[in-house]
Amino acid sequence: MPARSRSVKPTISSSEATKLIRAARVDLKSLARLIDGLKGGSVALATSDNLRTDCFEVFHHHLRKPVEDAKGDEIAFVKPIFFSLFGLTRLGSRYFNSDAIHRQRFKLCWPRIMAWLDAIVEGGFFHKDEGLFFSSCQFLFEIAWIVRREYFDEDDVFKLTTRLWIGHKGVDSTDYYTEQPLIACIQRKVANNDTVGAVELIQSYDICAENLIDTILARLMQATYDFPTIKISKISLLINMLAHLIALSGKIAVEVASRRVGRVLIRIMTKIVNVPSVSEDFMLAVRATLRIFHSFLYGETSDYTLCLMEDGILGLLLKAASLGFDNDIGDQNSTTARVANGISECMVLRELIRALSYRSMVIAARRGRRKLYQKRVVVEELLETTPNEFRDAWETFETVLLEQAIVLSLFGVEFSKDSGACSNSSCSLWKSRKRLQKCGGCSVALYCSTSCQRGDWRYHRNVCKKMDKKSLQDISSRIYRFQRRVATLQCVRFEHHITSISLRKNIPMHDVAIRFNYGCFPFELDVFDCHELLDETKHPPGHVLVAEEVLRRSDTDREKCMVLIVSLVEKEIPYIIYPNRTWAKEVSELPEDLNDEETFYISEDGEILSSDHFDALRACKQLARKHASEGGLCVWDSQVINKAVHDVMRTSWDGEPTTSNSD
């Protein structure tokens, strides 16, 4: 028995196509059949350049009708316009870009296209054809982009694309809109350094940064509403719009880098990576989102980073990395692909590692890691399916997080107390920093009493007046206190490295200054002579003041203190610190199962820095892992970490540890 053949759609012959083209000038049904033929219902229409040009002339004929004659209740007048606009998209960009003559035809038609698009969207002449209209708009602007990109530099085009983005609410409450044309206009404005003009054009429709982002978020959530049937192409375009809006203005960038946006993006992307079968298109949307995350993480927007961590970015990165997609995915001609490529889960994770220098991030990251354990996410199994680069980054993340979490717990029981010394050289009393009074003018000089401050004023006042408002604000801020205390502790732990480097550089120990760079990873330690900071042409007033305040002391007093510069991505904060060598003492004999110390600090020459003692920090890390393993517990549980800290403090220092709220 012969195989059953597929039914073949009747095709329109060349002669029939010619008759149809002639009839389409006056008959709506013939116009509809002609457009259907362009889709594939006619070999002649699909292959004959002459016939396709005749089709173009029909569409152009209808578009020449006077726009001012259009009325909302005259469907018969507007319907041919709808079909003609749609017909142009059926001819496609390949036809119009095939030679200069065809390109010229489109250019001649473009003013009529613009006029009718504007009239329809402003007059609301949709007659339930919103879907056809807005899909046609997208393809028409794609053709325009190929034929003549300069169209997108024009303000009238920008205004129209903004109106198309605002869209139209259908009778069934469906939100009809198109975003690609506006994205193209924004691209051109950014390329032409006219971002101010772009913002003004958007604002001409009373669209501010906040409601612009609100609209994008609402449409993103709508596109994922019918889970697991996710409208991934729509999501990709909306994410693409967010990425392009960042470049327009600082105000818009601030809105994108807000907690509400981060929360929505994390939620949506987590849904996407957990669909039963994640396609390449799905992954493009995820990577484009990661690109947005990375841009703000690199700029160190701490609130944004904290929000991403609290809302589950660790689980998103782990799942996305385990899906096995190459970094180079998608059509390279696609705008979404260009935004998405060049980013990976590993790159975002490494930015999160750098952010672990902040106290709030340590707390949030530990909780986030514990949530993965509580949700029974088998991290080890997922890691086995991730690229080696991501697996190494994840291991580093956990190493840094555990150490920083233990350091935070140690600070909580007043280990490595923040010490200071009276700045009055005739006193120099050494005591807890919080029991000393700061100079109100600079927040650098410390005094044990009002009388000591008064007695020192004639020496300090010339230094104090150099402080500027910005430096004072940074030095006084509590945000960077954790980095200062961690760096102070590490100065003691790495003393043998610091001594070796200072000898190599011929810097006397009483002149040594340390810079801890937390703006990169691994964290970098730089040893230099504090006299370098006296150059007011190279350093801000706060740096100069700190150096002068130290250098006016005797060599003996300077042996007890040190200039510390905490360096972040966009700023440096100078301090005078008073390290205590007992913090790095041996706490017990080395355990037989001790692993090599995991370290993430390097010198400026790339030398790996580590403690040469089995000190409290190393002991706590070892004990926390042991408690977790023996008890079948999660090492990220605060009880496990705190128990390890209390055990070390109780056995290695006299008396019970004292709990403190100090950071």
Short mmCIF file of C-alpha atoms in Angstrom, two decimals, residues 82 114-126 133-134 137 159-160 162-168 176 205:
data_model
loop_
_atom_site.label_atom_id
_atom_site.label_comp_id
_atom_site.label_asym_id
_atom_site.label_seq_id
_atom_site.Cartn_x
_atom_site.Cartn_y
_atom_site.Cartn_z
CA PHE A 82 -3.71 47.37 8.45
CA MET A 114 5.15 56.71 9.93
CA ALA A 115 2.05 58.82 9.33
CA TRP A 116 -0.32 55.87 9.47
CA LEU A 117 1.35 54.21 12.47
CA ASP A 118 1.07 57.48 14.35
CA ALA A 119 -2.56 58.02 13.30
CA ILE A 120 -3.65 54.50 14.25
CA VAL A 121 -2.01 54.45 17.66
CA GLU A 122 -3.11 57.99 18.58
CA GLY A 123 -6.64 57.59 17.17
CA GLY A 124 -7.14 54.09 18.51
CA PHE A 125 -8.20 52.77 15.07
CA PHE A 126 -7.59 49.13 16.02
CA PHE A 133 -0.89 46.09 14.36
CA PHE A 134 1.76 45.84 17.07
CA CYS A 137 5.16 47.60 13.92
CA LYS A 159 8.34 59.73 20.01
CA LEU A 160 6.41 57.19 17.96
CA THR A 162 7.78 55.57 22.86
CA ARG A 163 4.05 55.66 22.13
CA LEU A 164 4.23 52.10 20.76
CA TRP A 165 5.94 51.10 24.01
CA ILE A 166 3.14 52.70 26.06
CA GLY A 167 0.85 50.52 23.98
CA HIS A 168 -2.88 49.98 24.08
CA TYR A 176 -0.61 45.32 23.51
CA TYR A 205 4.84 61.57 27.52
#
